[in-house]
mmCIF file of C-alpha atoms and ligand atoms in Angstrom:
data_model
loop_
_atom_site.group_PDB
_atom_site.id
_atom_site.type_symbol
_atom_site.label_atom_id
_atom_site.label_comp_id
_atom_site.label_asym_id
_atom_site.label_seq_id
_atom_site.Cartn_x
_atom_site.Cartn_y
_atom_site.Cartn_z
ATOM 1 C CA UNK T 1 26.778 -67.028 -122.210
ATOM 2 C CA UNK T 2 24.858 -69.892 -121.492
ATOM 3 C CA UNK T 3 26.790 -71.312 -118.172
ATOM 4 C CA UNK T 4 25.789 -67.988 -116.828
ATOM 5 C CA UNK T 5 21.957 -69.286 -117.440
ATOM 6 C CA UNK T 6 22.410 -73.204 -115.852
ATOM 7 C CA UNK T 7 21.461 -73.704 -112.484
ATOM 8 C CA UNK T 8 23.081 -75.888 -110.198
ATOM 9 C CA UNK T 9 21.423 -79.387 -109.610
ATOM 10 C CA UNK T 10 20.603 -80.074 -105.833
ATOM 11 C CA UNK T 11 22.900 -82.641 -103.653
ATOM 12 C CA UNK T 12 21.896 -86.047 -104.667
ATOM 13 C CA UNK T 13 23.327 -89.750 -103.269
ATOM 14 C CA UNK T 14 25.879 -89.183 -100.485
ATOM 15 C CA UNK T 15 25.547 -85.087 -100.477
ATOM 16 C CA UNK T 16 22.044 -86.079 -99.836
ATOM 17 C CA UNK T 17 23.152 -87.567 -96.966
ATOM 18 C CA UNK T 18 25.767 -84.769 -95.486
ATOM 19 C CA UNK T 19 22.956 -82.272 -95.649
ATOM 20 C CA UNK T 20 20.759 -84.605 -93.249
ATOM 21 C CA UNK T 21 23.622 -84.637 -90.732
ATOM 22 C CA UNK T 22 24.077 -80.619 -91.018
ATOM 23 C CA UNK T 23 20.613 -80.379 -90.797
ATOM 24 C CA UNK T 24 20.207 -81.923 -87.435
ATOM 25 C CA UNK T 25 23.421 -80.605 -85.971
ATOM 26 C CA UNK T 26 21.940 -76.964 -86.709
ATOM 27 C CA UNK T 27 19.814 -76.140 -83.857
ATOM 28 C CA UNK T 28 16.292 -76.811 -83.137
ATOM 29 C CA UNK T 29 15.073 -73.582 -83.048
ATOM 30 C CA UNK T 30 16.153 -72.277 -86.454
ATOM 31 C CA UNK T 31 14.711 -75.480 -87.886
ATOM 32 C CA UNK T 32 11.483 -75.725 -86.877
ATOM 33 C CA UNK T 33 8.819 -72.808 -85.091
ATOM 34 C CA UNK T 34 5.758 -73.723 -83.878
ATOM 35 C CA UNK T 35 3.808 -70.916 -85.011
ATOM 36 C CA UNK T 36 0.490 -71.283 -83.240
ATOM 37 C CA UNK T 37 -2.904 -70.400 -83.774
ATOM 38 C CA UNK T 38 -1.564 -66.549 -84.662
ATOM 39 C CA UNK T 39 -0.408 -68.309 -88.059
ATOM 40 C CA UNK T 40 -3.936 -69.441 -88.683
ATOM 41 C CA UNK T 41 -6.398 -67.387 -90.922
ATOM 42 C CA UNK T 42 -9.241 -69.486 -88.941
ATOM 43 C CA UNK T 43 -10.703 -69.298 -92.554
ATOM 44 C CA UNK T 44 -12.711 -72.719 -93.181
ATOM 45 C CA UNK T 45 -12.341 -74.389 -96.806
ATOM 46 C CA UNK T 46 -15.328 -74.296 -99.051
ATOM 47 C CA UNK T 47 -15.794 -76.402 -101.988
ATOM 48 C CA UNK T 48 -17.161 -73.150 -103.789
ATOM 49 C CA UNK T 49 -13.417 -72.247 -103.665
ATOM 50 C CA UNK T 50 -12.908 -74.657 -106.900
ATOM 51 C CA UNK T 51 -13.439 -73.631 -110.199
ATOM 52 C CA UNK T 52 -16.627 -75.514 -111.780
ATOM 53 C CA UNK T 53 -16.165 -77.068 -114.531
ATOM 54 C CA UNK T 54 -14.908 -81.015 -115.405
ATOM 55 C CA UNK T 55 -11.743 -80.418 -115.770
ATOM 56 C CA UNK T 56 -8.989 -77.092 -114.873
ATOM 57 C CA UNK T 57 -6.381 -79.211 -116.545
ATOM 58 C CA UNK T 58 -4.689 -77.239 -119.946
ATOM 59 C CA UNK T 59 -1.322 -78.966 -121.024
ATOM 60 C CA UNK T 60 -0.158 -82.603 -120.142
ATOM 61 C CA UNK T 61 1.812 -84.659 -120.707
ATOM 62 C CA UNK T 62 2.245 -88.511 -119.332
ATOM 63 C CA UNK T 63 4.753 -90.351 -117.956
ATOM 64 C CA UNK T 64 5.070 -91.866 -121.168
ATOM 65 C CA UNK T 65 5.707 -89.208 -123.109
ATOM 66 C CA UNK T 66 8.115 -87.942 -120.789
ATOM 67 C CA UNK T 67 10.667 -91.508 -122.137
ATOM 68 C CA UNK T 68 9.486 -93.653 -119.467
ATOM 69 C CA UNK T 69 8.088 -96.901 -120.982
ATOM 70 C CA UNK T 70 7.859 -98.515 -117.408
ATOM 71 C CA UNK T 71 5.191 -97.733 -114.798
ATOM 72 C CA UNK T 72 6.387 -96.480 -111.673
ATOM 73 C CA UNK T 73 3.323 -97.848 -109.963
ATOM 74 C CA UNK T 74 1.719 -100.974 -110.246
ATOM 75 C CA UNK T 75 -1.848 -100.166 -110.238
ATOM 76 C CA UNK T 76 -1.820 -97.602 -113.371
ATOM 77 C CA UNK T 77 0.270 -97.634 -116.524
ATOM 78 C CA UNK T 78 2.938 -94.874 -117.263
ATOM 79 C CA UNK T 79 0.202 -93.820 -120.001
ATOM 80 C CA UNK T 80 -1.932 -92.675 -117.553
ATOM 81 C CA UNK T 81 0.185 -91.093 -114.960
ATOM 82 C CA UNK T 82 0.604 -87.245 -115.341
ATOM 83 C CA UNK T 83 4.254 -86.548 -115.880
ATOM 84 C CA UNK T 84 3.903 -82.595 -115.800
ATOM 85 C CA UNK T 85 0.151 -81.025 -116.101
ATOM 86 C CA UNK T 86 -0.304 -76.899 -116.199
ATOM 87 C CA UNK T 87 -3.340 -76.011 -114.495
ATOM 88 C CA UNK T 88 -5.437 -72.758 -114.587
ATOM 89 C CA UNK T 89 -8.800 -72.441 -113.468
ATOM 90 C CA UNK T 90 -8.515 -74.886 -110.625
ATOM 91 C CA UNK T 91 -9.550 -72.589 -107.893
ATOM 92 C CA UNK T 92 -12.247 -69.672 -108.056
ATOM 93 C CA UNK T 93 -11.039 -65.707 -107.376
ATOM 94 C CA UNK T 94 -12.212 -66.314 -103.684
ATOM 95 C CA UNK T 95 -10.336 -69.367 -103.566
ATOM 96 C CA UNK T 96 -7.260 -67.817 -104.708
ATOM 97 C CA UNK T 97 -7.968 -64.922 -102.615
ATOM 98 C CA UNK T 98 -8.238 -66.808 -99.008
ATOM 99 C CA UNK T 99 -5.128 -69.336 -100.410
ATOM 100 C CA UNK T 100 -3.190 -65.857 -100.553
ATOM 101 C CA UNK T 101 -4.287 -64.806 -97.243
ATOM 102 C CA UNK T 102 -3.559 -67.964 -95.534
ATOM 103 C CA UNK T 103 -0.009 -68.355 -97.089
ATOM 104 C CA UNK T 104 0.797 -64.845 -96.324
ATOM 105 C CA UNK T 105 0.169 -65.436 -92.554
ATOM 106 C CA UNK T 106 1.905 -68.643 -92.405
ATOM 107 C CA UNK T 107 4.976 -66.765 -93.278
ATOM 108 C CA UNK T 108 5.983 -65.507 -89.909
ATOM 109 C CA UNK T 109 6.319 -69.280 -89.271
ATOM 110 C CA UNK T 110 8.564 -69.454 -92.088
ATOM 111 C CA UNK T 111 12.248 -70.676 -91.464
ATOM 112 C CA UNK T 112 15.132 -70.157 -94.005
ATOM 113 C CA UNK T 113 16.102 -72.461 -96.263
ATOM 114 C CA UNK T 114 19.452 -72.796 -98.133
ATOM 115 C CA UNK T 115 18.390 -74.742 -100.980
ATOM 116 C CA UNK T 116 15.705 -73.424 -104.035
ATOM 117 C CA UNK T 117 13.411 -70.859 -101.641
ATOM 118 C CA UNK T 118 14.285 -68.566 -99.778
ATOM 119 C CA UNK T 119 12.008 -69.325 -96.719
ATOM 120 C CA UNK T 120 9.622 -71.830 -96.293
ATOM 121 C CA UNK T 121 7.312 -73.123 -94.309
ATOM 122 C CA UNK T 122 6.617 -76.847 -93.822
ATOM 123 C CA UNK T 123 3.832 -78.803 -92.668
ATOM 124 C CA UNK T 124 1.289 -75.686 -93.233
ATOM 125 C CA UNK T 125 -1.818 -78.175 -92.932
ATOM 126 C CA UNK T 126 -1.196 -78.153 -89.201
ATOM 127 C CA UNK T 127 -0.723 -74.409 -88.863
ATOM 128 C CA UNK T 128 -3.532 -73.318 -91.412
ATOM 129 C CA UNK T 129 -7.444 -74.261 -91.242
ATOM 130 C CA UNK T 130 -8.163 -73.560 -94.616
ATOM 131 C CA UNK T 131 -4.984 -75.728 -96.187
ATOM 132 C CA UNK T 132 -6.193 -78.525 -93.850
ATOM 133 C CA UNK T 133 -9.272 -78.780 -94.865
ATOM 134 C CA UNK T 134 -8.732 -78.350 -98.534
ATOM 135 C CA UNK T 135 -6.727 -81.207 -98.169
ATOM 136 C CA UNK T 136 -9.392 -83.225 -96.687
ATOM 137 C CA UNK T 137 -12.055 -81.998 -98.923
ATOM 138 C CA UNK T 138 -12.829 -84.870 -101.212
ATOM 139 C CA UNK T 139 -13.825 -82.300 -104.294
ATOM 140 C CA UNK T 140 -10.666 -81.391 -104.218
ATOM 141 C CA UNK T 141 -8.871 -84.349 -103.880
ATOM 142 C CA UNK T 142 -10.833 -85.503 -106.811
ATOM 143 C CA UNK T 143 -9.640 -82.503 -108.789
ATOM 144 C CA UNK T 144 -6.169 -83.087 -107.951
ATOM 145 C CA UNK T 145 -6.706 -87.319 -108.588
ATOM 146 C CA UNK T 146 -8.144 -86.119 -112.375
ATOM 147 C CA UNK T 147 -4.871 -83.910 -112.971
ATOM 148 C CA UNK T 148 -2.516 -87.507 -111.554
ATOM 149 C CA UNK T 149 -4.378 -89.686 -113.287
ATOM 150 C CA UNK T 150 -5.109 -91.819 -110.118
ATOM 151 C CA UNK T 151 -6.590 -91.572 -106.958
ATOM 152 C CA UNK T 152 -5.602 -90.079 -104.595
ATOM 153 C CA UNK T 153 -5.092 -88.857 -100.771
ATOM 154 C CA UNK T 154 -2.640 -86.167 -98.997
ATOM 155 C CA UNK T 155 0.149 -87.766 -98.614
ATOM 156 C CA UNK T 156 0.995 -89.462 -95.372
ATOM 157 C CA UNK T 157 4.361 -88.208 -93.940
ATOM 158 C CA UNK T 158 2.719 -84.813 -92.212
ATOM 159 C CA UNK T 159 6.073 -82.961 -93.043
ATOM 160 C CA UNK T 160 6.252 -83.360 -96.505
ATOM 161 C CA UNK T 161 2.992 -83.168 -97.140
ATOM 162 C CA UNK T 162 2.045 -78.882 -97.728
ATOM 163 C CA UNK T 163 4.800 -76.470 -97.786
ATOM 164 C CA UNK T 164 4.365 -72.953 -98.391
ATOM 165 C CA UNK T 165 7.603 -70.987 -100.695
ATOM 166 C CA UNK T 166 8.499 -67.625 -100.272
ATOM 167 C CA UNK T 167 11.113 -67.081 -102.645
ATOM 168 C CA UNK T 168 13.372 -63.401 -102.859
ATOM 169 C CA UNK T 169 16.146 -62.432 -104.890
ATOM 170 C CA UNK T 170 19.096 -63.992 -103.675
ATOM 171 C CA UNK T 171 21.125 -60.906 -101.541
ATOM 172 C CA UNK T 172 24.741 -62.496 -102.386
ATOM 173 C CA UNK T 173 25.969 -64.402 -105.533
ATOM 174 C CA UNK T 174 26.777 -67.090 -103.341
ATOM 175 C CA UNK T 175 23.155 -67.313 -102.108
ATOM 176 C CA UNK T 176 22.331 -66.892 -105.691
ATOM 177 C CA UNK T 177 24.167 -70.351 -106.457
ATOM 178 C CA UNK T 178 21.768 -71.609 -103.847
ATOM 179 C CA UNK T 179 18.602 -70.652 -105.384
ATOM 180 C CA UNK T 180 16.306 -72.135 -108.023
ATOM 181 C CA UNK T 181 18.144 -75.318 -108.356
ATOM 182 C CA UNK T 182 17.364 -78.604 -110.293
ATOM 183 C CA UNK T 183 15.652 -81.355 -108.305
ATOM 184 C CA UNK T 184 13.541 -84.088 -107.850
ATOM 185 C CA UNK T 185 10.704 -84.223 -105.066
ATOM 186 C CA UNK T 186 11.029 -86.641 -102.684
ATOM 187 C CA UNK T 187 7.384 -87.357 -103.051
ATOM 188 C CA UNK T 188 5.679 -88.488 -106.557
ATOM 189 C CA UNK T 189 2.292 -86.287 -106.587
ATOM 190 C CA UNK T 190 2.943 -82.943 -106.166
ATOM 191 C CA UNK T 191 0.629 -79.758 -106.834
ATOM 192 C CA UNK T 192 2.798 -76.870 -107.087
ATOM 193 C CA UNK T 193 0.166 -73.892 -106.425
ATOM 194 C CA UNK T 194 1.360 -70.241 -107.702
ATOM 195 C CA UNK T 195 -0.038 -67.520 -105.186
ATOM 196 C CA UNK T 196 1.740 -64.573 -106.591
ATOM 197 C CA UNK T 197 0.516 -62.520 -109.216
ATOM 198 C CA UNK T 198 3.043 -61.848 -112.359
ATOM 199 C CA UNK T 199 3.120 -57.857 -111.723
ATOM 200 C CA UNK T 200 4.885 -58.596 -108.402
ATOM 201 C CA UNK T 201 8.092 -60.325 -109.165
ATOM 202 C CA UNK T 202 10.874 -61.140 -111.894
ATOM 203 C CA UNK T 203 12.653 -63.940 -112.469
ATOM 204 C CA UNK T 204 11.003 -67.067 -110.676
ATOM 205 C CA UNK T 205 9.978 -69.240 -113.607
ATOM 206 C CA UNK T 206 9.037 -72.985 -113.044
ATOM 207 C CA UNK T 207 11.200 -74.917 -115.172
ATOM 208 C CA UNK T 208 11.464 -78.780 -115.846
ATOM 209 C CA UNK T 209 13.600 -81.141 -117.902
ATOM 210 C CA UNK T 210 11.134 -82.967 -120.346
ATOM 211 C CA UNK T 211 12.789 -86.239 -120.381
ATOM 212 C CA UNK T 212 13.531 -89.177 -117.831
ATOM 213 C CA UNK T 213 15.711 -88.434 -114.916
ATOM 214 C CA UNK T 214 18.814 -90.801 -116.078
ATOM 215 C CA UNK T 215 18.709 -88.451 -119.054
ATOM 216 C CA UNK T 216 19.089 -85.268 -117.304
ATOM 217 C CA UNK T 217 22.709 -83.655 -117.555
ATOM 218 C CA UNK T 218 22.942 -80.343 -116.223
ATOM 219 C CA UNK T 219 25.494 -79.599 -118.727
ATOM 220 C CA UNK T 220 23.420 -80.158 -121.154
ATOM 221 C CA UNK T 221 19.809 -78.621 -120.890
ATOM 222 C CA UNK T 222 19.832 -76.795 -124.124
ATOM 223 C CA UNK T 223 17.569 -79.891 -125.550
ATOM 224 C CA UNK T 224 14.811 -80.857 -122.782
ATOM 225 C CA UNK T 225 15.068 -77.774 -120.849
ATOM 226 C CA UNK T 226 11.442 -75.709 -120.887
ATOM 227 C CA UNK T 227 10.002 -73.452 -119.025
ATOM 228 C CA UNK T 228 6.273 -73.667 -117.677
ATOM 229 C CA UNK T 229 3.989 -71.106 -118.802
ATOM 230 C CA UNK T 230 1.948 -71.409 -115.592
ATOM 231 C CA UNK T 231 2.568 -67.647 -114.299
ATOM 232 C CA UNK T 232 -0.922 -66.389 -112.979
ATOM 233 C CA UNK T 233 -1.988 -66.203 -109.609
ATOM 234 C CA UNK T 234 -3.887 -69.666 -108.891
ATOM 235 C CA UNK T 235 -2.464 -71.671 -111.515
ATOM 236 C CA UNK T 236 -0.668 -74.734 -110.660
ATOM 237 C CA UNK T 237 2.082 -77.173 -111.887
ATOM 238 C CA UNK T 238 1.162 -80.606 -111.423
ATOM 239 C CA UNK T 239 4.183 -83.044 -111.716
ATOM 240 C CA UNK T 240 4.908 -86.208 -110.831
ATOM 241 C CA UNK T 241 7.864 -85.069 -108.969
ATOM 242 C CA UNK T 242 9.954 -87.782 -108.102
ATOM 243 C CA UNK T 243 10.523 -88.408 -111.823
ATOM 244 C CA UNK T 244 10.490 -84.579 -113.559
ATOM 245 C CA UNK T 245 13.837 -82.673 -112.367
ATOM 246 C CA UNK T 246 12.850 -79.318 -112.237
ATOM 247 C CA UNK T 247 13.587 -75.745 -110.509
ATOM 248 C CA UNK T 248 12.340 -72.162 -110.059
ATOM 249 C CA UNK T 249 14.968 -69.792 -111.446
ATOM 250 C CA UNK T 250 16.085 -67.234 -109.061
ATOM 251 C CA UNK T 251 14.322 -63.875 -109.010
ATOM 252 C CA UNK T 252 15.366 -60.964 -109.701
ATOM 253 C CA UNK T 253 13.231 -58.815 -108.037
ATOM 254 C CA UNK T 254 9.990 -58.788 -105.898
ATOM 255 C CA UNK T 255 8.524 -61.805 -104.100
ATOM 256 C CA UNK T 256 7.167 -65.006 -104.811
ATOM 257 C CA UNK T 257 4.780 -67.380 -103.033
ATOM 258 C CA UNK T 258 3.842 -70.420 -103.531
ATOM 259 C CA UNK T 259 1.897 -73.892 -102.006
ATOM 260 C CA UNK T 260 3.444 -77.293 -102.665
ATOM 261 C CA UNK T 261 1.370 -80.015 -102.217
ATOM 262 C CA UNK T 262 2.488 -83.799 -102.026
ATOM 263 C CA UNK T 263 -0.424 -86.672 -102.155
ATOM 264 C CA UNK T 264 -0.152 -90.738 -102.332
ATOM 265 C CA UNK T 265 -1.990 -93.469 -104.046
ATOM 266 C CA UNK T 266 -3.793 -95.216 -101.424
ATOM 267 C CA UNK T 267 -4.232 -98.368 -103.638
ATOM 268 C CA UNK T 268 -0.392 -98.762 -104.381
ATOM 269 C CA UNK T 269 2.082 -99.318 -100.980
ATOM 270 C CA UNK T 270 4.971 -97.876 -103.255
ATOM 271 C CA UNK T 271 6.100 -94.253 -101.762
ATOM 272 C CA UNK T 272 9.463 -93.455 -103.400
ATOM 273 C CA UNK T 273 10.573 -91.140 -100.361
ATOM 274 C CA UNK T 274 13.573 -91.732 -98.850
ATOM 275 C CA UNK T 275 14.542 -91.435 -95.283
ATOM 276 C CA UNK T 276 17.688 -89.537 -96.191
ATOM 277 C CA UNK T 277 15.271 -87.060 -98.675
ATOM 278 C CA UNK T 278 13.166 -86.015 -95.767
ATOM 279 C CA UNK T 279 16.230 -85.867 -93.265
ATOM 280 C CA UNK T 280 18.089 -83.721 -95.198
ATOM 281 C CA UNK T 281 15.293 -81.165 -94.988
ATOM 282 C CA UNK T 282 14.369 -82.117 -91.109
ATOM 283 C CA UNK T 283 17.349 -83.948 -89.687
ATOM 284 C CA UNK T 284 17.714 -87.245 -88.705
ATOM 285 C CA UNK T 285 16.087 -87.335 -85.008
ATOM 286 C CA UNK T 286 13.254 -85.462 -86.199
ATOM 287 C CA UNK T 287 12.549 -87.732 -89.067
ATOM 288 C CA UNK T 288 13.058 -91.089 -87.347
ATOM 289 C CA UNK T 289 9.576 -91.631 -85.420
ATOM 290 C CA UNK T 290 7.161 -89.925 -88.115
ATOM 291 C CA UNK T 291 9.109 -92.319 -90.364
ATOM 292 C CA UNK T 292 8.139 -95.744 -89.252
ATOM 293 C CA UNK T 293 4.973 -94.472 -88.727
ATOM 294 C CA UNK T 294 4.299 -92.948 -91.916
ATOM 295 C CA UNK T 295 6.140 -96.771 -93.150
ATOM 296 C CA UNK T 296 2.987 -98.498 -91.441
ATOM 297 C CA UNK T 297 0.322 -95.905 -93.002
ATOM 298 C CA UNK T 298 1.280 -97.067 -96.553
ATOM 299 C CA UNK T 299 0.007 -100.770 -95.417
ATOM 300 C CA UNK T 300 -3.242 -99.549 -94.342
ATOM 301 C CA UNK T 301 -5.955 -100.653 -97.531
ATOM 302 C CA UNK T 302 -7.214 -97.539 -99.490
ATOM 303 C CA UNK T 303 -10.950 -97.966 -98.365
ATOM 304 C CA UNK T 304 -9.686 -97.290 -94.503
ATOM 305 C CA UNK T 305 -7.638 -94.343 -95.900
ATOM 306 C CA UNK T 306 -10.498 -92.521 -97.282
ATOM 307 C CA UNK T 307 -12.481 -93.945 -93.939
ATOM 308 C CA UNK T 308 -9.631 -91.735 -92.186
ATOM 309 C CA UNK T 309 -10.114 -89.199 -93.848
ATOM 310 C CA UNK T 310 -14.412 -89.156 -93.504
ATOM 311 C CA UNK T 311 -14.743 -88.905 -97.385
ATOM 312 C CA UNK T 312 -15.958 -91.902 -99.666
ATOM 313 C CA UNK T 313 -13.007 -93.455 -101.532
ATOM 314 C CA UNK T 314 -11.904 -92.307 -105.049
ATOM 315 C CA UNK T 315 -12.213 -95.069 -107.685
ATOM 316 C CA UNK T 316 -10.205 -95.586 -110.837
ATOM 317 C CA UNK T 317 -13.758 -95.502 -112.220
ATOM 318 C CA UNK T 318 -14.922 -92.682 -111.436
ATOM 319 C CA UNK T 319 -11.482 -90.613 -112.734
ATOM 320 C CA UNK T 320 -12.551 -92.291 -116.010
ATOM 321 C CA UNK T 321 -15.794 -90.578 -115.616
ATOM 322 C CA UNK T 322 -16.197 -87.254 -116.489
ATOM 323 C CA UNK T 323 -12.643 -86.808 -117.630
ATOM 324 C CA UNK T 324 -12.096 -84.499 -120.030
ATOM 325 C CA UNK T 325 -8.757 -84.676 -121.721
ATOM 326 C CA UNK T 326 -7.821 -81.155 -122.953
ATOM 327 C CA UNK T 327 -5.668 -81.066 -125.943
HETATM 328 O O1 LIG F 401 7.615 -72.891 -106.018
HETATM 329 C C1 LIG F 401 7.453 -73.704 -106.912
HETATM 330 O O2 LIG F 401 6.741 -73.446 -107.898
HETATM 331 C C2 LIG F 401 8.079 -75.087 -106.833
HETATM 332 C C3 LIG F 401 9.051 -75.276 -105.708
HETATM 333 C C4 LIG F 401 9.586 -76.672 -105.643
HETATM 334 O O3 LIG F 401 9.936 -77.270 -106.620
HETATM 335 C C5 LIG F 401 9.638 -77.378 -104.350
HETATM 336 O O4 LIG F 401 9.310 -76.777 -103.305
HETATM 337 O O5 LIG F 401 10.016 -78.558 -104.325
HETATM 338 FE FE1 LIG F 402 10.192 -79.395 -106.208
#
């Protein structure tokens, strides 16, 4: 029975835009928590916490292969943009290790969410030390940069930038409907980290349509519809997410855990997020302020990005360098 198998696609367009308005009617508190220090592992990042090695990259495939033929960014071709990379071997066993920690505390300050996860917990760079400075840690922004194909930085809007997913089997079939749905991000570089091991959950696979987004029909999947093989602890799914629809499936049993990460290219001004993406998962008030802030941080030039951030910039160059394109 294969409708038993589809999963409902996420609210686009104008559902988009009802879900904004429920989200800020529903009250503050359920929304967000501020978890405090109690959250934080206090662990600091360490660059020994990557994997050595040129590249962690296994599968990939680019933009182009994934049907588009236009670039969605000016400043690299749609050759050279990942579409959908799985990555093992990015982080080391102690990096995986202290990652698992940290998003394991952070889940206290976890709220629930009615659409894919279960709970979740957003901006975890400003709860967690380690996540923070990870993020900041030019190794492995570089890492991340080789998997995109460009450089890059975290991304700018503070909410969407590190979320942590804890996903459960859904307890109703109507929750169930609500789980492991088909979207796109509303950011374009995303590092979807797996922090649960395989023996401790069902169900929960990370899969994508492997075609352009005005080709997706959810009616249709039998086709384009795959399913990432990414399942050990540590191991990553890169996409470019604004442009990949893709889902976790709903488990069946156990638990799941996982960091998403969303970066920028500092040398392009073009963010595809949409003030009605991130409202619908913050509400409107809450978004407005961060917004035309975050719409003045995409003007500032890439050089005083990477001055922000207290790392020397990333150069198109130096991705070329030492790339190592695994078949
Ligand atoms: O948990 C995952 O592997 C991905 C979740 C996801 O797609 C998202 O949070 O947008
Ligand atoms: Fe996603």
């Amino acid at each position: 029975m294969r409708r038993e198998r589809e999963l409902p696609v996420f609210a686009q367009g104008v559902a988009r835009l009802k879900l904004a308005l429920q989200a800020s009617l529903s009250p503050a508190s359920t929304r967000w928590k501020h978890p405090g220090a109690l959250l934080d592992t206090l662990q600091h990042w360490s660059d020994g916490y990557l994997q050595d090695g040129p590249s962690a990259s296994g599968y990939r495939r680019s933009l182009s292969e994934f049907g588009y033929t236009a670039s969605p960014l000016e400043v690299a071709t749609s050759e050279q943009l990942t579409a959908l990379a799985q990555v093992s071997g990015l982080f080391s066993d102690q990096g995986v290790m202290q990652l698992r920690r940290a998003c394991y505390q952070l889940e206290a300050g976890s709220t629930g969410s009615d659409w894919i996860i279960s709970n979740r917990t957003r901006s975890a760079t400003e709860s967690s030390t380690l996540i923070r400075e990870m993020m900041g840690s030019r190794a492995f922004l570089l890492a991340v940069s080789r998997i995109a194909g460009v450089p890059l930085v975290p991304h700018p809007f503070t909410r969407a930038r590190s979320q942590v997913n804890y996903f459960y089997p859904p307890q109703t079939l109507d929750a169930k409907a609500q789980l492991g749905m088909w979207h796109t991000d509303g950011t374009s570089f995303v590092l979807n980290i797996l922090l649960s091991d395989p023996s401790e959950y069902e169900g929960g696979e990370f899969v994508y349509f492997d075609g352009p987004i005005d080709r997706f029909d959810v009616g249709d999947l039998r086709a384009r519809a795959r399913t990432s093989s990414v399942s050990a602890c540590g191991d990553a799914v890169y996409i470019y997410g604004s442009r990949v629809f893709h889902g976790v499936r709903p488990l069946t049993a156990g638990r799941r855990m996982s960091l998403v990460l969303s970066f920028h290219c500092p040398y392009s001004t073009v963010d595809v997020n949409k003030f009605w993406h991130l409202a619908s998962d913050d509400g409107v008030l809450t978004t407005i302020r961060p917004w035309f802030q975050f719409k003045r941080d995409l003007t500032v030039p890439a050089q005083e990005q990477y001055r922000r951030l207290g790392i020397e910039p990333i150069t198109f160059a130096e991705l070329a360098s030492g790339h190592n394109d695994s078949p």
